[in-house]
Coordinates of C-alpha atoms in Angstrom, one line a residue:
M1 CA 51.3 21.8 28.1
M2 CA 51.1 25.3 29.4
P3 CA 50.6 25.2 33.4
R4 CA 46.9 26.8 34.4
V5 CA 45.8 28.9 37.2
K6 CA 42.2 29.3 38.2
W7 CA 40.5 33.1 37.7
E8 CA 38.3 33.8 40.6
E9 CA 36.3 37.1 40.3
G10 CA 37.6 39.8 42.0
H11 CA 40.7 38.0 43.5
P12 CA 44.3 38.7 42.0
I13 CA 45.1 35.0 40.8
E14 CA 48.7 35.6 43.1
E15 CA 46.2 36.2 46.0
V16 CA 43.8 32.7 45.7
P17 CA 44.9 30.4 48.6
L18 CA 46.5 27.4 47.4
K19 CA 46.2 24.3 49.5
E20 CA 47.6 21.5 47.3
V21 CA 49.7 21.5 44.3
T22 CA 49.8 18.7 42.2
L23 CA 52.0 17.7 38.9
K24 CA 50.0 15.2 36.9
S25 CA 52.0 13.2 33.9
G26 CA 50.1 11.8 31.2
K27 CA 47.2 13.1 29.0
D28 CA 44.3 14.4 30.0
S29 CA 41.1 13.2 28.4
G30 CA 40.3 16.1 25.8
E31 CA 43.8 17.7 25.9
E32 CA 46.0 18.0 23.0
D33 CA 49.5 16.2 23.1
D34 CA 52.2 18.1 23.5
G35 CA 54.5 16.5 21.0
A36 CA 54.8 12.9 19.6
G37 CA 55.5 10.6 22.6
G38 CA 56.3 13.5 24.8
A39 CA 54.2 13.3 28.2
A40 CA 52.3 16.1 28.8
Q41 CA 52.2 17.4 32.2
Q42 CA 49.6 19.7 34.1
V43 CA 50.0 21.8 37.1
V44 CA 46.7 21.5 38.9
F45 CA 46.4 24.3 41.8
R46 CA 43.5 23.3 44.1
T47 CA 41.9 26.1 46.6
P48 CA 40.3 25.4 49.6
G49 CA 37.0 23.8 49.8
E50 CA 37.8 22.7 46.0
G51 CA 36.7 18.9 45.5
D52 CA 37.8 17.0 42.5
A53 CA 36.5 17.5 39.1
E54 CA 32.8 16.8 38.5
K55 CA 31.9 14.6 36.0
V56 CA 29.8 17.0 33.0
T57 CA 27.4 14.8 31.3
T58 CA 25.9 15.5 27.7
G59 CA 22.2 16.8 29.6
D60 CA 24.2 19.1 31.6
I61 CA 25.6 21.1 28.3
V62 CA 22.1 20.6 26.6
K63 CA 20.4 22.3 30.0
M64 CA 23.0 25.5 30.1
A65 CA 22.7 26.0 26.1
K66 CA 18.9 25.7 26.6
D67 CA 19.2 28.5 29.4
K68 CA 21.6 30.6 27.6
L69 CA 19.5 30.7 24.4
W70 CA 16.4 31.2 26.3
D71 CA 18.0 34.4 27.8
Q72 CA 18.5 35.9 24.3
F73 CA 15.5 35.0 23.5
K74 CA 13.4 36.8 25.9
G75 CA 15.5 39.8 24.8
V76 CA 15.3 39.9 21.3
M77 CA 11.9 38.2 20.3
P78 CA 9.4 40.2 22.0
V79 CA 10.8 43.5 20.6
C80 CA 10.6 41.8 17.1
V81 CA 7.1 40.5 17.4
F82 CA 5.9 43.7 18.7
L83 CA 7.9 45.5 15.5
A84 CA 5.7 42.9 13.2
G85 CA 2.5 43.4 15.0
F86 CA 2.6 46.7 14.5
Q87 CA 3.6 46.5 10.9
V88 CA 0.5 43.6 10.0
A89 CA -2.2 44.5 12.5
V90 CA -1.9 48.4 12.9
L91 CA -0.2 49.6 9.6
G92 CA -2.3 46.8 7.8
Q93 CA 0.8 45.9 5.8
T94 CA 2.4 42.8 4.8
L95 CA 6.0 41.9 5.9
P96 CA 8.4 41.2 2.9
G97 CA 10.8 38.4 3.3
A98 CA 9.1 37.3 6.7
P99 CA 10.6 33.7 6.3
S100 CA 14.3 34.7 5.6
I101 CA 14.1 37.7 8.7
A102 CA 13.1 34.9 10.8
V103 CA 15.8 32.9 10.3
A104 CA 18.0 35.8 10.5
L105 CA 16.6 36.5 14.3
V106 CA 17.3 32.7 15.2
L107 CA 20.9 33.4 14.0
A108 CA 21.2 36.7 16.1
I109 CA 20.0 34.9 19.1
V110 CA 22.3 31.7 18.7
G111 CA 25.0 34.4 18.3
L112 CA 24.6 36.8 21.2
A113 CA 24.4 33.3 23.2
L114 CA 27.9 32.6 22.0
F115 CA 28.9 36.0 22.1
N116 CA 28.1 36.6 25.4
F117 CA 29.1 33.1 26.9
G118 CA 32.8 34.0 25.5
L119 CA 32.4 37.5 26.9
L120 CA 31.9 36.1 30.4
C121 CA 34.4 33.3 30.2
G122 CA 36.8 34.8 28.0
L123 CA 37.2 38.4 27.2
M124 CA 36.1 39.6 31.0
P125 CA 38.6 37.2 33.2
L126 CA 41.3 38.3 30.8
G127 CA 40.3 41.9 31.4
E128 CA 40.6 41.9 34.9
K129 CA 43.5 39.9 35.4
L130 CA 45.1 42.9 33.5
G131 CA 43.8 45.7 35.5
Q132 CA 45.3 43.3 38.5
G133 CA 48.4 43.0 37.3
L134 CA 49.3 46.0 35.0
P135 CA 49.7 48.9 37.9
H136 CA 52.5 46.7 39.6
A137 CA 53.9 46.2 36.1
V138 CA 54.2 49.5 34.3
S139 CA 54.3 53.2 35.2
Q140 CA 51.3 55.3 35.4
T141 CA 52.0 56.6 32.0
T142 CA 52.1 53.3 30.4
L143 CA 49.1 52.1 32.0
L144 CA 47.1 54.6 30.5
I145 CA 48.6 54.1 27.3
I146 CA 47.2 50.7 27.3
A147 CA 44.3 51.5 28.4
L148 CA 43.9 53.7 25.4
L149 CA 44.4 50.8 23.1
L150 CA 42.4 48.4 24.9
G151 CA 39.5 51.2 24.5
V152 CA 40.5 51.3 20.9
A153 CA 40.4 47.7 20.3
V154 CA 37.5 46.8 22.1
T155 CA 35.1 49.4 20.2
L156 CA 36.1 47.9 17.0
A157 CA 34.9 44.4 18.5
E158 CA 31.4 46.4 19.5
P159 CA 28.4 44.0 17.7
A160 CA 26.3 47.0 17.3
L161 CA 28.4 49.3 15.3
G162 CA 28.4 47.3 12.6
V163 CA 24.5 48.7 11.7
V164 CA 26.1 52.3 12.1
K165 CA 28.8 51.1 9.3
T166 CA 25.7 49.9 6.6
A167 CA 23.3 53.0 7.6
G168 CA 25.2 55.0 4.9
S169 CA 23.0 53.2 2.1
L170 CA 20.0 55.7 3.3
I171 CA 21.9 58.7 3.4
T172 CA 21.9 60.8 0.1
E173 CA 24.9 63.4 -0.7
V174 CA 22.7 66.1 -1.8
K175 CA 20.7 66.4 1.6
A176 CA 23.6 65.6 3.9
P177 CA 27.1 65.9 2.1
Y178 CA 29.4 65.6 5.3
L179 CA 27.3 62.9 6.8
Y180 CA 27.4 60.8 3.3
T181 CA 31.0 61.5 3.1
L182 CA 31.4 60.0 7.0
L183 CA 29.3 56.9 6.1
H184 CA 30.8 56.5 2.5
Q185 CA 34.1 57.7 1.7
R186 CA 36.0 58.2 5.3
Q187 CA 33.8 55.2 7.0
D188 CA 37.3 53.9 8.4
F189 CA 38.2 57.1 10.1
L190 CA 35.1 57.5 11.4
V191 CA 35.1 53.9 13.2
L192 CA 38.8 54.7 14.6
A193 CA 37.4 58.5 15.9
V194 CA 35.0 56.5 17.9
A195 CA 37.6 53.9 19.1
G196 CA 39.7 56.4 19.9
G197 CA 36.8 58.4 22.0
V198 CA 36.4 55.1 24.0
G199 CA 40.0 55.0 24.2
A200 CA 40.3 58.3 26.0
S201 CA 37.5 57.2 28.2
A202 CA 39.2 54.3 29.0
S203 CA 42.2 55.9 30.0
L204 CA 40.2 58.7 32.0
G205 CA 38.3 56.1 33.7
M206 CA 41.4 54.5 34.8
L207 CA 42.7 57.8 36.5
R208 CA 39.1 58.3 38.1
T209 CA 39.5 55.0 39.5
R210 CA 43.1 55.4 40.8
H211 CA 42.2 58.6 42.6
A212 CA 38.6 58.2 43.3
W213 CA 37.6 61.2 41.6
S214 CA 34.1 62.5 42.0
L215 CA 31.5 61.5 38.5
K216 CA 29.8 65.1 39.4
R217 CA 33.3 66.9 38.5
L218 CA 33.9 65.3 35.4
V219 CA 30.1 65.8 34.5
Y220 CA 30.3 69.4 35.2
V221 CA 32.8 69.8 32.7
L222 CA 32.6 67.3 29.8
V223 CA 28.7 67.9 29.2
P224 CA 28.7 71.8 28.6
F225 CA 32.1 71.3 26.6
T226 CA 30.3 68.8 24.4
L227 CA 27.4 71.1 24.0
V228 CA 29.3 73.8 23.5
L229 CA 31.0 72.1 20.6
S230 CA 27.7 70.6 19.3
L231 CA 26.7 74.1 19.0
F232 CA 29.6 75.3 17.4
V233 CA 29.4 72.7 14.8
T234 CA 25.8 73.1 13.9
N235 CA 25.8 77.2 14.1
Y236 CA 29.4 78.5 12.7
T237 CA 30.2 75.5 10.3
S238 CA 28.2 73.6 7.5
R239 CA 29.0 70.4 9.0
G240 CA 25.9 69.9 11.2
D241 CA 24.4 67.6 9.2
V242 CA 26.9 65.2 11.1
L243 CA 25.4 66.1 14.8
G244 CA 22.6 63.2 14.9
L245 CA 25.4 60.6 14.2
A246 CA 28.0 62.1 16.4
W247 CA 25.5 62.1 19.2
D248 CA 24.1 58.4 18.4
L249 CA 27.6 57.2 17.9
G250 CA 28.0 58.0 21.4
A251 CA 25.2 55.7 22.6
V252 CA 26.3 52.8 20.5
T253 CA 29.8 52.9 22.0
T254 CA 28.4 51.8 25.4
G255 CA 27.3 48.5 24.2
P256 CA 27.9 44.9 25.9
V257 CA 31.6 44.9 25.0
T258 CA 33.1 47.7 25.7
V259 CA 31.3 48.5 29.1
P260 CA 31.7 45.0 30.8
L261 CA 35.5 44.8 29.8
V262 CA 36.4 47.9 30.7
I263 CA 34.8 47.7 33.9
A264 CA 36.6 44.7 34.3
L265 CA 39.8 46.4 34.0
G266 CA 38.6 48.9 36.2
V267 CA 37.8 46.8 38.8
G268 CA 41.2 45.0 38.7
V269 CA 43.0 48.2 38.9
A270 CA 40.9 49.5 42.1
G271 CA 41.5 45.8 43.8
A272 CA 45.6 46.2 42.8
G273 CA 45.3 49.9 44.3
H274 CA 43.5 48.7 47.3
N275 CA 40.7 51.4 46.1
A276 CA 37.9 49.3 45.6
S277 CA 34.8 51.1 46.6
P278 CA 31.4 49.9 45.7
L279 CA 31.1 52.7 43.0
T280 CA 34.1 51.6 41.2
G281 CA 32.0 50.2 37.9
F282 CA 30.1 53.2 37.6
G283 CA 31.2 56.1 35.6
V284 CA 33.1 54.1 32.7
V285 CA 29.4 54.4 30.6
T286 CA 29.1 58.4 31.2
L287 CA 32.5 59.1 29.9
A288 CA 32.2 56.9 26.8
S289 CA 28.9 58.0 25.8
L290 CA 30.4 61.8 26.2
I291 CA 34.0 61.7 24.7
P292 CA 33.5 59.6 21.3
V293 CA 30.9 62.3 20.5
D294 CA 33.7 65.2 20.6
F295 CA 36.0 63.1 18.5
V296 CA 33.6 62.2 15.6
L297 CA 32.6 66.4 15.7
V298 CA 36.3 67.3 15.6
L299 CA 36.6 64.4 12.7
A300 CA 33.9 66.2 10.7
L301 CA 35.6 69.5 11.1
L302 CA 38.6 68.0 9.6
L303 CA 36.7 66.9 6.7
P304 CA 37.6 68.9 3.1
H305 CA 35.0 71.9 2.6
K306 CA 32.5 70.6 -0.3
H307 CA 32.0 73.6 -2.9
G308 CA 28.8 72.3 -4.2
R309 CA 30.1 69.0 -5.8
R310 CA 27.9 67.3 -8.0
P311 CA 26.5 64.2 -5.9
M312 CA 28.0 60.9 -7.1
I313 CA 26.2 58.8 -10.1
S314 CA 24.5 55.4 -9.2
S315 CA 23.1 52.8 -11.0
E316 CA 19.8 54.1 -10.9
E317 CA 20.7 56.8 -13.5
G318 CA 21.4 54.3 -15.8
Q319 CA 25.1 54.3 -15.1
S320 CA 27.1 51.0 -14.3
I321 CA 29.1 50.8 -10.9
D322 CA 32.1 48.7 -10.3
P323 CA 31.3 45.0 -9.1
V324 CA 30.9 44.3 -5.5
A325 CA 34.0 42.2 -4.3
W326 CA 33.2 39.2 -2.9
Y327 CA 34.4 40.0 0.6
D328 CA 31.8 42.9 0.8
E329 CA 28.7 40.4 0.2
T330 CA 26.5 38.3 3.0
P331 CA 28.1 36.1 4.6
Y332 CA 31.7 36.8 3.8
M333 CA 31.3 40.5 4.8
E334 CA 30.2 39.0 8.6
I335 CA 33.0 36.9 8.9
V336 CA 35.5 39.3 7.7
A337 CA 34.1 41.9 9.7
G338 CA 34.0 39.5 12.7
I339 CA 37.4 38.4 12.6
R340 CA 38.6 41.9 12.2
A341 CA 36.7 43.0 15.5
L342 CA 37.8 40.3 17.7
V343 CA 41.3 39.1 16.9
P344 CA 43.0 42.3 17.2
L345 CA 41.6 42.7 20.6
V346 CA 42.9 39.0 22.0
M347 CA 46.0 39.5 20.4
L348 CA 47.0 42.8 22.2
M349 CA 45.3 41.3 25.6
Y350 CA 47.8 38.1 25.2
A351 CA 50.6 40.1 24.1
L352 CA 50.0 42.5 26.9
K353 CA 49.7 39.2 29.6
K354 CA 52.8 37.5 28.3
F355 CA 55.2 40.4 28.0
A356 CA 53.8 43.4 30.5
L357 CA 52.8 40.8 33.1
K358 CA 55.3 38.4 31.8
D359 CA 52.6 35.5 33.0
P360 CA 53.4 32.1 31.2
Y361 CA 49.9 30.7 33.0
E362 CA 46.7 30.2 31.3
V363 CA 43.2 31.5 33.0
L364 CA 41.0 29.0 34.3
V365 CA 37.4 30.1 34.5
P366 CA 34.7 28.4 37.1
V367 CA 31.4 27.8 34.7
E368 CA 28.4 26.5 37.0
L369 CA 26.3 23.9 35.1
P370 CA 23.0 22.4 36.2
H371 CA 22.4 20.7 39.3
S372 CA 25.3 23.0 41.6
K373 CA 28.1 21.3 39.0
T374 CA 31.1 23.4 38.4
V375 CA 34.1 23.2 35.6
H376 CA 36.7 24.9 35.0
L377 CA 37.0 26.1 31.1
P378 CA 40.5 27.5 29.7
V379 CA 39.8 30.8 28.5
R380 CA 40.6 29.9 25.0
R381 CA 37.5 28.5 24.7
G382 CA 35.6 31.5 26.0
L383 CA 37.6 33.1 23.1
W384 CA 36.5 30.6 20.6
A385 CA 32.7 31.3 21.4
A386 CA 33.1 34.9 21.1
Q387 CA 34.7 34.8 17.6
I388 CA 32.3 32.2 16.4
G389 CA 29.1 34.3 18.0
I390 CA 30.0 37.4 16.7
I391 CA 30.0 36.4 13.0
V392 CA 26.9 34.5 13.5
F393 CA 25.0 37.5 15.0
N394 CA 26.4 39.8 12.4
I395 CA 24.6 37.8 9.7
G396 CA 21.8 38.0 11.8
L397 CA 22.1 41.6 12.1
T398 CA 22.5 42.0 8.5
N399 CA 19.6 40.2 7.3
G400 CA 17.1 40.2 10.4
L401 CA 17.4 43.3 12.7
S402 CA 18.7 46.0 10.4
K403 CA 16.2 44.5 7.5
L404 CA 13.5 44.4 10.1
G405 CA 13.7 48.0 11.5
A406 CA 14.0 49.6 8.0
I407 CA 10.9 48.0 6.7
V408 CA 8.8 48.9 9.6
G409 CA 10.4 52.5 9.6
G410 CA 9.7 52.9 6.0
T411 CA 6.0 52.2 6.5
T412 CA 5.6 53.7 9.7
P413 CA 5.3 57.3 8.5
S414 CA 2.2 55.9 6.6
A415 CA 0.0 56.1 9.9
F416 CA 0.2 60.1 9.7
T417 CA 1.3 61.3 6.1
A418 CA 1.1 59.8 2.4
V419 CA 3.8 57.2 1.6
D420 CA 4.1 56.0 -1.8
S421 CA 4.2 52.1 -1.1
V422 CA 1.3 52.3 1.1
K423 CA -2.0 52.5 -0.1
G424 CA -4.8 54.4 1.3
S425 CA -2.0 56.5 3.3
P426 CA -2.1 58.5 5.5
I427 CA -3.9 55.5 7.6
Y428 CA -5.2 57.7 10.6
G429 CA -5.0 61.0 8.9
S430 CA -2.7 63.7 8.6
G431 CA -3.3 65.0 12.0
V432 CA -2.7 64.6 15.5
A433 CA -4.3 61.3 15.7
G434 CA -1.9 59.8 13.1
S435 CA 1.2 61.2 14.6
A436 CA -0.2 60.0 18.1
V437 CA -0.4 56.2 16.9
A438 CA 3.5 56.5 15.6
C439 CA 4.2 58.3 18.7
I440 CA 2.7 55.6 21.1
F441 CA 4.4 52.9 19.0
V442 CA 7.9 54.1 19.3
Y443 CA 7.2 54.5 22.9
M444 CA 6.0 51.3 23.9
L445 CA 9.1 50.1 21.6
G446 CA 11.3 52.1 23.6
F447 CA 9.6 51.2 27.2
G448 CA 9.6 47.4 26.2
A449 CA 12.8 46.9 24.7
T450 CA 14.7 48.6 27.9
L451 CA 12.6 46.2 30.3
A452 CA 14.0 43.3 28.2
E453 CA 17.5 44.5 28.5
P454 CA 19.3 41.7 31.1
A455 CA 21.5 44.6 31.9
L456 CA 18.8 47.0 33.6
A457 CA 17.9 44.2 35.7
T458 CA 21.4 43.9 37.1
L459 CA 21.6 47.7 37.1
A460 CA 18.6 47.8 39.2
T461 CA 19.6 44.8 41.8
T462 CA 23.0 46.6 42.4
V463 CA 21.6 50.3 43.0
E464 CA 19.1 48.5 45.5
K465 CA 21.9 47.3 47.6
L466 CA 24.0 50.5 47.0
T467 CA 21.3 52.5 48.4
D468 CA 20.2 50.2 51.1
K469 CA 16.7 50.0 49.3
G470 CA 16.5 53.9 49.2
L471 CA 15.3 53.3 45.7
T472 CA 14.0 49.9 45.1
Q473 CA 14.8 47.4 41.9
R474 CA 11.2 48.3 40.6
Q475 CA 11.7 52.1 40.7
V476 CA 14.7 52.0 38.9
V477 CA 13.6 49.7 36.4
L478 CA 10.2 51.6 35.5
S479 CA 12.1 55.2 35.8
V480 CA 14.7 54.0 33.1
A481 CA 12.1 52.4 30.7
V482 CA 9.8 55.4 31.2
G483 CA 12.8 57.6 30.4
V484 CA 14.0 55.8 27.4
G485 CA 10.5 55.1 26.2
T486 CA 10.3 58.9 26.3
G487 CA 13.1 60.1 24.6
T488 CA 12.4 57.6 21.8
A489 CA 9.2 59.4 21.3
L490 CA 11.1 62.6 21.4
G491 CA 12.9 61.4 18.6
L492 CA 10.3 60.6 16.4
L493 CA 8.7 63.8 16.6
K494 CA 12.2 65.4 16.2
I495 CA 12.4 63.6 12.6
I496 CA 8.6 64.4 11.6
W497 CA 8.7 68.0 12.4
G498 CA 12.3 68.5 11.5
I499 CA 13.2 70.1 15.1
P500 CA 17.1 70.7 15.2
L501 CA 18.8 68.0 17.6
M502 CA 20.0 70.7 19.8
Y503 CA 16.9 72.3 20.5
L504 CA 16.0 69.2 22.5
L505 CA 19.9 68.1 23.6
V506 CA 20.5 71.2 25.2
P507 CA 17.6 71.5 27.4
G508 CA 17.7 67.9 28.5
Y509 CA 21.2 68.3 29.6
A510 CA 20.4 71.5 31.3
I511 CA 17.8 69.4 33.4
A512 CA 20.2 66.8 34.0
L513 CA 22.8 69.0 35.1
A514 CA 20.4 71.1 37.7
L515 CA 19.4 67.7 38.9
T516 CA 23.1 66.2 39.4
V517 CA 23.8 69.5 41.8
P518 CA 21.4 68.4 44.8
S519 CA 22.1 64.6 44.4
Q520 CA 24.1 62.4 45.9
E521 CA 26.9 60.9 44.4
V522 CA 25.6 57.4 44.0
Y523 CA 22.2 58.3 42.5
V524 CA 24.3 60.6 40.1
C525 CA 26.9 57.4 38.8
V526 CA 23.6 55.3 38.6
A527 CA 21.4 57.8 36.4
W528 CA 24.3 59.0 34.4
D529 CA 25.5 55.2 33.4
S530 CA 21.6 54.2 33.1
A531 CA 21.6 55.4 29.7
G532 CA 24.2 52.2 28.8
V533 CA 21.3 49.7 28.8
T534 CA 19.5 51.6 26.2
T535 CA 22.2 50.1 23.7
G536 CA 21.9 46.7 23.8
P537 CA 22.9 44.9 20.7
V538 CA 19.4 44.3 20.0
T539 CA 17.9 47.9 20.5
V540 CA 20.7 49.7 18.8
P541 CA 20.1 48.3 15.1
L542 CA 16.5 48.4 15.4
V543 CA 16.3 51.9 16.6
I544 CA 18.7 52.8 14.2
S545 CA 17.1 51.4 11.5
L546 CA 13.8 52.6 12.1
G547 CA 14.6 56.1 12.4
L548 CA 16.8 56.1 9.4
G549 CA 13.9 54.5 7.7
I550 CA 11.4 56.8 9.0
G551 CA 13.8 59.5 8.2
K552 CA 13.8 58.8 4.4
A553 CA 10.1 58.2 4.1
V554 CA 9.3 61.5 5.2
G555 CA 12.2 63.3 3.3
V556 CA 14.4 64.3 5.8
A557 CA 18.3 64.5 5.3
D558 CA 18.7 61.7 8.0
G559 CA 17.0 59.8 11.3
F560 CA 19.6 60.0 13.5
G561 CA 19.4 61.5 16.9
I562 CA 16.6 58.9 18.3
L563 CA 19.3 57.2 20.3
S564 CA 20.9 60.4 21.9
L565 CA 17.5 61.5 23.0
A566 CA 16.9 58.0 24.5
S567 CA 20.0 58.3 26.5
V568 CA 19.5 61.6 28.0
C569 CA 16.1 61.1 29.5
P570 CA 16.8 58.4 31.9
I571 CA 19.8 60.6 33.2
I572 CA 16.6 62.9 34.1
S573 CA 14.1 60.2 35.1
V574 CA 16.4 58.4 37.2
L575 CA 17.7 61.7 39.2
F576 CA 14.2 62.5 39.7
V577 CA 13.2 59.4 41.2
G578 CA 16.5 59.4 43.2
L579 CA 15.8 62.8 44.8
F580 CA 12.2 62.7 45.6
C581 CA 11.8 58.8 46.4
G582 CA 15.2 57.7 47.4
G583 CA 15.9 60.9 49.4
G584 CA 19.1 61.3 46.9

């Protein structure tokens, strides 16, 4: 049996103080045999104050499972109930397939609970261990290459990326030819471009951590460069239809897998270099939300030029299409996608652990149970939970979250314009009143979804400590929620009125940069990273599906861009609150 060593957050494994080392022979209950008739051996490392293993009952496990499920329920169901309530009570429409959607939402909750457990007890401990050991085991150049590879692999495991890959069904080639090409014919290249951007962000974040660079300087360079590239693509090329997708993908990448794992790597590197700053974990979200935008725009520039090519013929025109392969149908599609997302990442991390760190030990993760009990689980069990969780969540995503967002998005325009599928539309008139109803709805959706994000409470608590209550938890939560709600409403107006996305992004980021100049570093780090809480695995599919549904109903080329506006507005609101309320 492989010897084991305990993992403790924030401490290199080699530095865990040992009080007693015991070699046990024989088989422990619940462990696998190492061979027929062979005596299993286990090296148990005990730390000071650590007692014998406590007995875990079935009731303890059930209680922990209930707590994990309840945490996800609080984040998923209020937003979904709000969407369904708006569809039924405000628009007066039924919700087609409500029972199947409800079952899928339950699967999404269960999948998220399993996945988050696996993230905390599997991926993150491995990530911090690699961060602690790699700076001592490899050169800086090799370290940056490894960070790049890990950034690529971790992006492929991002659950919310799946909804973007399925969004192509709502895009027509006639109105958005290059966007259609990326989402249909060059989908793999699109995913690799996003992953490459996150990988570059991870490498740059590693350099920033090791050399303690100010986030302000990076923002002053990256934001203008990205805006100039976006303006060039929009005004001087024919590929401007990909702009909304590119900026939304920058928001999707800062999800529940990428950010914690890259931060865990950064914390490990900072600790290994004795450069542990309270701001170590900040800045990753900012880099990972800007650099992928550049990569996607460059990919769009590399696409072959379209010379008025006739759109592909669909089955609706009377011509048959190729039958769908079994692995492209649910639930097989989600199973394959889940395995492809997580297995390469885990294999890469274990390969680095074994060959770069030359570490044969298995990591044990302390897990707190009810009644102040603590058990130490092998990290592989967390990885199994993550693998099962991402598959179950993907099934719930396809059949629940995305479907609900698309349905409500398709009927929301009936509040202010005529929609063929809705009798009596526009329900509230075609003037200001109807548009106001829709805007209030999406504002409340963005505001409420942000309040339900568990990551926001953690961020706000950290900020309160870092600023010595210069900014309170309540101020941070409300400022971020107001920013997200405002950005979501602006995104709706962009779709309704056909406002070019750059007309909103350029002023937004100009204001953010202007507020960044006089602000303290701590407020800059918090504000520019605050957009990451808007990109949870629940918010992203709902907002993207909602936007695409609205865009299709009102006849625009696409409905992308809402997430990008929901990301820049919280930066402004948090910086403003920091300057005028926190003395920042």
